[in-house]
Coordinates of C-alpha atoms and ligand atoms in Angstrom, one line a residue:
M145 CA 90.4 130.8 141.3
T146 CA 88.5 127.6 141.3
P147 CA 91.0 124.7 141.2
P148 CA 91.0 122.5 138.1
R149 CA 89.1 119.3 138.5
S150 CA 89.8 115.9 137.1
A151 CA 87.8 112.7 136.8
T152 CA 88.3 109.3 135.3
A153 CA 85.5 107.2 133.8
I154 CA 85.3 103.7 132.3
A155 CA 82.7 102.9 129.7
P156 CA 81.9 99.7 127.8
A157 CA 81.5 99.2 124.1
N158 CA 78.1 97.8 123.2
I159 CA 76.8 95.5 120.5
A160 CA 73.6 96.5 118.8
F161 CA 71.0 93.7 118.7
I162 CA 68.7 96.2 116.8
K163 CA 70.9 98.7 114.9
Y164 CA 70.7 102.5 114.9
W165 CA 71.2 103.2 111.2
G166 CA 70.4 106.6 109.6
M167 CA 70.1 110.0 111.2
Q168 CA 67.0 112.3 110.8
D169 CA 69.0 115.3 112.2
V170 CA 72.8 115.2 112.0
A171 CA 73.4 118.3 114.3
R172 CA 71.4 116.7 117.2
T173 CA 72.2 113.0 116.4
L174 CA 68.6 112.0 116.1
P175 CA 67.9 108.5 114.7
Y176 CA 65.0 107.2 112.6
N177 CA 64.4 104.2 114.8
G178 CA 64.9 102.9 118.3
S179 CA 67.8 100.5 119.0
I180 CA 68.7 97.8 121.5
S181 CA 72.1 96.7 122.7
M182 CA 74.1 94.7 125.2
N183 CA 77.1 96.2 127.0
L184 CA 80.4 94.3 126.6
D185 CA 82.3 93.8 129.9
A186 CA 85.8 93.3 128.3
C187 CA 85.9 96.0 125.6
L188 CA 86.4 99.2 127.6
T189 CA 87.6 102.8 127.2
T190 CA 89.1 104.6 130.2
T191 CA 89.2 108.4 129.9
T192 CA 90.5 111.0 132.2
V193 CA 89.3 114.6 131.7
T194 CA 91.3 117.4 133.5
F195 CA 89.9 120.9 133.3
D196 CA 92.8 123.4 133.6
P197 CA 92.3 127.2 133.5
D198 CA 96.0 127.5 132.3
L199 CA 95.4 125.5 129.1
A200 CA 94.8 127.6 125.9
E201 CA 93.3 124.7 123.9
D202 CA 91.8 121.3 124.5
E203 CA 94.3 118.5 124.2
L204 CA 93.6 114.8 123.4
I205 CA 96.0 112.0 124.1
L206 CA 95.1 108.6 122.8
R207 CA 96.4 105.2 123.8
L208 CA 95.0 103.0 121.0
Y209 CA 95.0 99.2 121.2
A210 CA 97.9 97.7 119.1
G211 CA 97.2 94.0 119.4
P212 CA 96.8 91.4 122.1
A213 CA 100.4 91.4 123.2
A214 CA 101.6 94.8 122.1
A215 CA 102.2 97.9 124.2
T216 CA 99.9 100.9 123.6
P217 CA 102.0 104.0 123.0
A218 CA 100.4 107.4 123.7
R219 CA 100.0 109.8 120.8
R220 CA 98.6 113.3 120.7
A221 CA 95.6 113.5 118.4
A222 CA 94.6 116.5 116.2
G223 CA 92.1 117.0 113.3
R224 CA 88.7 115.4 113.4
P225 CA 89.0 113.3 116.6
L226 CA 90.2 116.4 118.6
E227 CA 87.4 118.5 117.0
R228 CA 84.7 116.0 118.0
V229 CA 86.0 115.7 121.6
S230 CA 86.4 119.5 121.8
A231 CA 82.8 120.0 120.6
Q232 CA 81.4 117.7 123.2
L233 CA 83.5 119.4 125.9
G234 CA 82.1 122.7 124.7
R235 CA 78.5 121.4 125.2
L236 CA 79.4 120.4 128.8
R237 CA 81.3 123.7 129.4
A238 CA 78.2 125.6 128.3
L239 CA 76.0 123.5 130.6
A240 CA 78.4 124.3 133.6
G241 CA 78.9 127.9 132.6
V242 CA 82.7 127.7 132.6
G243 CA 85.3 128.3 129.9
W244 CA 88.2 126.1 131.0
R245 CA 90.0 124.0 128.4
A246 CA 90.7 120.4 129.2
R247 CA 93.3 117.7 128.8
V248 CA 91.7 114.4 127.8
E249 CA 93.6 111.1 128.0
S250 CA 91.8 108.1 126.6
A251 CA 92.8 104.4 126.4
N252 CA 91.1 101.5 124.7
N253 CA 91.8 97.8 125.5
F254 CA 90.3 96.7 122.1
P255 CA 90.8 97.7 118.4
S256 CA 89.4 101.2 117.5
D257 CA 87.2 102.1 114.5
A258 CA 86.8 98.4 113.5
G259 CA 83.1 98.0 114.1
I260 CA 83.5 97.2 117.8
A261 CA 81.8 100.4 118.9
S262 CA 85.0 102.1 120.0
S263 CA 83.3 105.5 119.5
A264 CA 80.4 104.4 121.7
A265 CA 82.7 103.5 124.6
A266 CA 84.9 106.6 123.9
F267 CA 82.0 109.2 123.9
A268 CA 80.3 107.6 126.9
A269 CA 83.6 107.7 128.9
L270 CA 84.4 111.2 127.7
T271 CA 80.9 112.6 128.6
L272 CA 80.8 110.9 132.0
A273 CA 84.3 112.0 133.0
G274 CA 83.7 115.6 131.7
V275 CA 80.4 115.8 133.6
A276 CA 82.0 114.5 136.8
A277 CA 85.1 116.8 136.5
L278 CA 82.8 119.8 136.1
G279 CA 80.8 118.8 139.1
L280 CA 77.5 118.7 137.1
D281 CA 74.7 116.9 138.8
L282 CA 73.0 114.8 136.0
D283 CA 70.9 111.7 136.4
E284 CA 71.3 108.7 134.1
R285 CA 68.6 110.0 131.7
E286 CA 70.4 113.4 131.3
L287 CA 73.8 111.7 131.0
S288 CA 72.6 109.4 128.2
L289 CA 71.0 112.4 126.5
W290 CA 74.2 114.5 126.6
T291 CA 76.2 111.6 125.5
R292 CA 74.0 111.1 122.5
R293 CA 74.5 114.8 121.5
G294 CA 78.2 114.1 121.3
G295 CA 77.6 112.6 117.8
S296 CA 78.2 108.9 118.3
G297 CA 74.5 108.1 119.0
S298 CA 75.1 104.5 120.0
A299 CA 77.3 105.9 122.9
C300 CA 74.1 106.8 124.7
R301 CA 73.4 103.1 125.1
S302 CA 76.8 102.6 126.9
I303 CA 75.6 104.7 129.9
P304 CA 72.9 102.4 131.4
S305 CA 73.8 99.0 132.7
G306 CA 73.4 95.6 131.0
Y307 CA 70.8 95.5 128.1
A308 CA 69.8 99.0 126.9
E309 CA 67.3 100.5 124.6
W310 CA 67.6 103.9 123.0
C311 CA 64.0 105.0 122.6
V312 CA 62.6 107.4 120.0
P313 CA 59.5 109.4 121.0
G314 CA 56.2 108.4 119.3
G315 CA 54.5 110.6 116.7
P316 CA 55.9 112.5 113.7
F317 CA 59.5 113.7 113.8
D318 CA 60.1 117.0 115.5
A319 CA 63.8 117.9 116.1
T320 CA 63.2 120.0 119.2
S321 CA 61.1 117.6 121.2
W322 CA 63.0 114.6 120.0
D323 CA 66.2 116.2 121.1
A324 CA 64.9 116.5 124.6
E325 CA 63.5 113.0 124.7
S326 CA 66.0 110.8 122.9
Y327 CA 68.2 108.8 125.4
A328 CA 68.8 105.2 126.5
V329 CA 67.4 103.2 129.4
S330 CA 68.4 99.9 130.9
L331 CA 66.0 97.1 129.9
A332 CA 67.7 94.6 132.3
P333 CA 70.8 94.5 134.4
P334 CA 73.8 92.2 133.4
E335 CA 72.8 89.5 135.9
H336 CA 69.3 89.1 134.3
W337 CA 70.6 86.9 131.5
A338 CA 74.1 85.5 131.2
L339 CA 74.8 85.9 127.5
A340 CA 78.3 86.2 125.9
D341 CA 79.5 88.0 122.8
V342 CA 82.6 86.5 121.2
V343 CA 84.0 89.0 118.7
A344 CA 85.7 87.2 115.8
V345 CA 88.2 89.8 114.6
V346 CA 88.8 89.3 110.9
D347 CA 90.3 92.8 110.4
A348 CA 91.8 94.8 113.3
G349 CA 92.6 97.7 111.0
V350 CA 90.6 101.0 110.9
K351 CA 87.5 100.6 108.8
K352 CA 87.4 102.5 105.5
I353 CA 83.9 104.0 105.8
G354 CA 83.0 105.7 109.1
S355 CA 79.5 105.3 110.4
A356 CA 79.0 109.0 110.6
E357 CA 79.2 109.4 106.8
N358 CA 77.1 106.3 106.2
H359 CA 74.2 107.4 108.5
R360 CA 73.7 110.2 106.1
L361 CA 73.4 107.9 103.1
A362 CA 70.9 105.4 104.7
A363 CA 67.9 107.2 103.3
T364 CA 69.3 107.0 99.8
S365 CA 68.7 103.2 99.8
A366 CA 65.4 102.0 98.2
Y367 CA 65.4 99.3 100.9
F368 CA 65.5 101.8 103.8
P369 CA 61.7 102.3 104.1
A370 CA 61.2 98.5 104.1
R371 CA 63.7 98.3 107.0
L372 CA 61.9 101.0 109.0
A373 CA 58.6 99.2 108.5
E374 CA 60.1 96.0 109.8
L375 CA 61.6 97.6 112.9
P376 CA 58.7 97.9 115.3
A377 CA 58.1 94.1 115.2
R378 CA 61.9 93.4 115.6
L379 CA 62.2 95.8 118.5
A380 CA 59.2 94.2 120.3
A381 CA 60.6 90.7 119.6
T382 CA 64.0 91.7 121.1
R383 CA 62.5 93.3 124.2
D384 CA 60.4 90.1 124.6
A385 CA 63.3 87.8 124.0
I386 CA 65.4 89.7 126.7
A387 CA 62.5 89.7 129.2
R388 CA 61.9 85.9 128.7
R389 CA 65.6 85.0 128.1
D390 CA 64.6 83.4 124.8
L391 CA 67.9 82.9 122.9
E392 CA 66.3 81.4 119.8
L393 CA 64.0 84.4 119.4
L394 CA 66.8 86.8 120.1
G395 CA 69.2 85.1 117.7
A396 CA 66.8 85.0 114.8
T397 CA 65.8 88.6 115.3
I398 CA 69.4 90.0 115.6
E399 CA 70.6 88.1 112.6
A400 CA 67.7 89.5 110.5
D401 CA 68.4 93.0 111.7
A402 CA 72.2 92.8 111.0
V403 CA 71.5 91.6 107.4
S404 CA 68.9 94.3 107.0
M405 CA 71.3 97.1 108.1
H406 CA 74.0 95.8 105.7
V407 CA 71.5 95.5 102.8
V408 CA 70.8 99.2 103.4
C409 CA 74.6 99.9 103.2
M410 CA 75.0 97.8 100.1
T411 CA 72.0 99.6 98.4
S412 CA 72.8 103.1 99.5
R413 CA 74.1 105.6 96.9
P414 CA 77.1 105.2 96.8
P415 CA 77.0 101.7 98.2
S416 CA 79.4 100.4 100.8
F417 CA 80.5 96.9 101.6
Y418 CA 81.8 96.2 105.1
W419 CA 82.0 92.4 105.0
N420 CA 85.2 90.6 103.8
S421 CA 85.8 87.0 103.1
G422 CA 86.6 86.3 106.8
T423 CA 83.2 87.8 107.7
M424 CA 81.5 85.3 105.4
T425 CA 83.6 82.4 106.7
V426 CA 82.4 83.2 110.3
I427 CA 78.7 83.6 109.2
H428 CA 78.7 80.2 107.5
A429 CA 80.5 78.5 110.4
V430 CA 78.0 80.0 113.0
R431 CA 75.1 78.8 110.9
E432 CA 76.5 75.2 110.6
W433 CA 77.2 75.1 114.4
H434 CA 73.7 76.3 115.1
A435 CA 72.2 73.6 112.8
A436 CA 74.3 71.1 114.8
G437 CA 72.9 72.3 118.1
L438 CA 75.5 74.9 119.3
Y439 CA 73.2 77.8 119.7
S440 CA 75.1 80.8 118.5
Y441 CA 74.0 83.8 116.4
F442 CA 75.9 86.4 114.4
T443 CA 75.6 90.2 114.2
I444 CA 77.8 92.8 112.6
D445 CA 78.1 96.5 113.3
A446 CA 79.7 99.0 110.8
G447 CA 82.8 96.9 110.1
S448 CA 83.8 93.4 109.0
N449 CA 84.2 91.8 112.5
V450 CA 81.5 89.4 113.6
H451 CA 79.9 89.4 117.0
V452 CA 78.8 85.9 118.0
I453 CA 76.1 85.8 120.7
C454 CA 75.6 82.7 122.8
A455 CA 74.7 81.5 126.3
A456 CA 77.6 82.0 128.7
P457 CA 78.3 78.2 129.2
D458 CA 79.0 77.9 125.4
R459 CA 81.4 80.9 125.4
A460 CA 84.7 78.9 125.8
Q461 CA 83.9 76.4 123.1
L462 CA 82.9 79.2 120.7
E463 CA 86.1 81.1 121.5
R464 CA 88.1 78.0 120.6
R465 CA 86.2 77.3 117.4
L466 CA 86.1 80.9 116.2
A467 CA 89.9 81.4 116.8
A468 CA 90.6 78.3 114.7
L469 CA 88.7 79.5 111.6
P470 CA 90.7 80.7 108.6
G471 CA 90.7 84.5 108.4
V472 CA 90.1 85.1 112.2
Q473 CA 93.0 87.0 113.6
F474 CA 91.9 86.7 117.3
V475 CA 88.8 86.7 119.4
L476 CA 87.6 88.9 122.2
G477 CA 85.2 87.2 124.6
N478 CA 82.7 89.3 126.6
A479 CA 80.1 88.8 129.2
V480 CA 77.3 91.3 129.6
G481 CA 78.7 94.5 131.0
M482 CA 77.8 97.3 133.5
G483 CA 77.2 100.8 132.2
A484 CA 79.7 103.7 132.3
R485 CA 81.0 104.6 135.8
V486 CA 83.3 107.1 137.4
V487 CA 86.4 105.5 138.9
E488 CA 88.4 108.4 140.2
M489 CA 87.9 112.1 141.0
S490 CA 90.3 114.7 142.3
N491 CA 90.8 118.4 142.9
L492 CA 94.2 119.1 141.6
Ligands
PMV693 O1 76.9 105.6 117.0 P1 77.6 105.6 115.7 O2 77.5 106.8 114.9 O3 79.0 105.1 115.8 O4 76.8 104.5 114.8 C1 76.6 103.1 115.3 C2 76.2 102.3 114.2 C3 76.1 100.8 114.4 O5 77.1 100.4 115.3 C4 76.3 100.1 113.1 C5 74.7 100.4 115.0 C6 74.5 100.6 116.4 O6 73.3 100.8 116.8 O7 75.4 100.6 117.3

């Protein structure tokens, strides 16, 4: 009998500068548009996957973040989270030609399901640990592609290092060819540009509307076609801003894209509203600071927490200012992070 194999991987969350919003094909996780993000060095998921021929079913054990000073008790997950993990393990098992079930243990060091891309970090770590534990030999492109198929599309951007773009093939949509060509690549390594992302956490609780449901509703918004028409120019501006390290161009572009994504949410049928009063407080403060010469810019994923992007030397000042705002529970400061990596492998 082949011995069970185990691997541990760490993957970062990422913040989308240009958002992936809306799916053309739900089964294959294919987007309408390309997206660009930055990996976060301090918001990490660590996942161990152990394939064990003696297991009858996949098992999922989660250690979710419970606050800056709190312990993180382990709990056994069932229902939808286990189904999603098991489905992704099933894809990897089919690729490797094995039937073994697995024990998955996953720990986050930041709040889950609160618009801080916890599912991106989780699916990137799960896929990489699963691939390593099965001894599959995949390059970064294939790894990103298989990660995307896991259902949290943005996870494919947590595989490459630093600044990453999830590209969509040119031409009309075709599910089969797009499925084979939709993955993320690194635009620049972390050391290319020392930016910071200070996340102002205004609600550490689980968000009420998951992005999976809302991707399906995007196309019901009358504003969605206008958003898609604007995106090629915004993607080009973002690539250019990263290449030239132009913070003002990057900032103006990411703020416009965040507002555009949330307008789609607010005009979908039914509509959804992620922002709360704390979100607005942070947006107004960032705009005032910016007008006074502190170059910081906001962006918001599918949640109420605000990511404030700035040059690394301004990070400490922004952390202090953001933490002092009414409605901000705590802040999470990040530099630009590496991509997903394997940290341990063993034959049990
Ligand atoms: O990858 P998902 O299904 O969790 O969706 C991510 C959606 C956003 O975070 C709002 C945008 C993005 O590109 O990360």
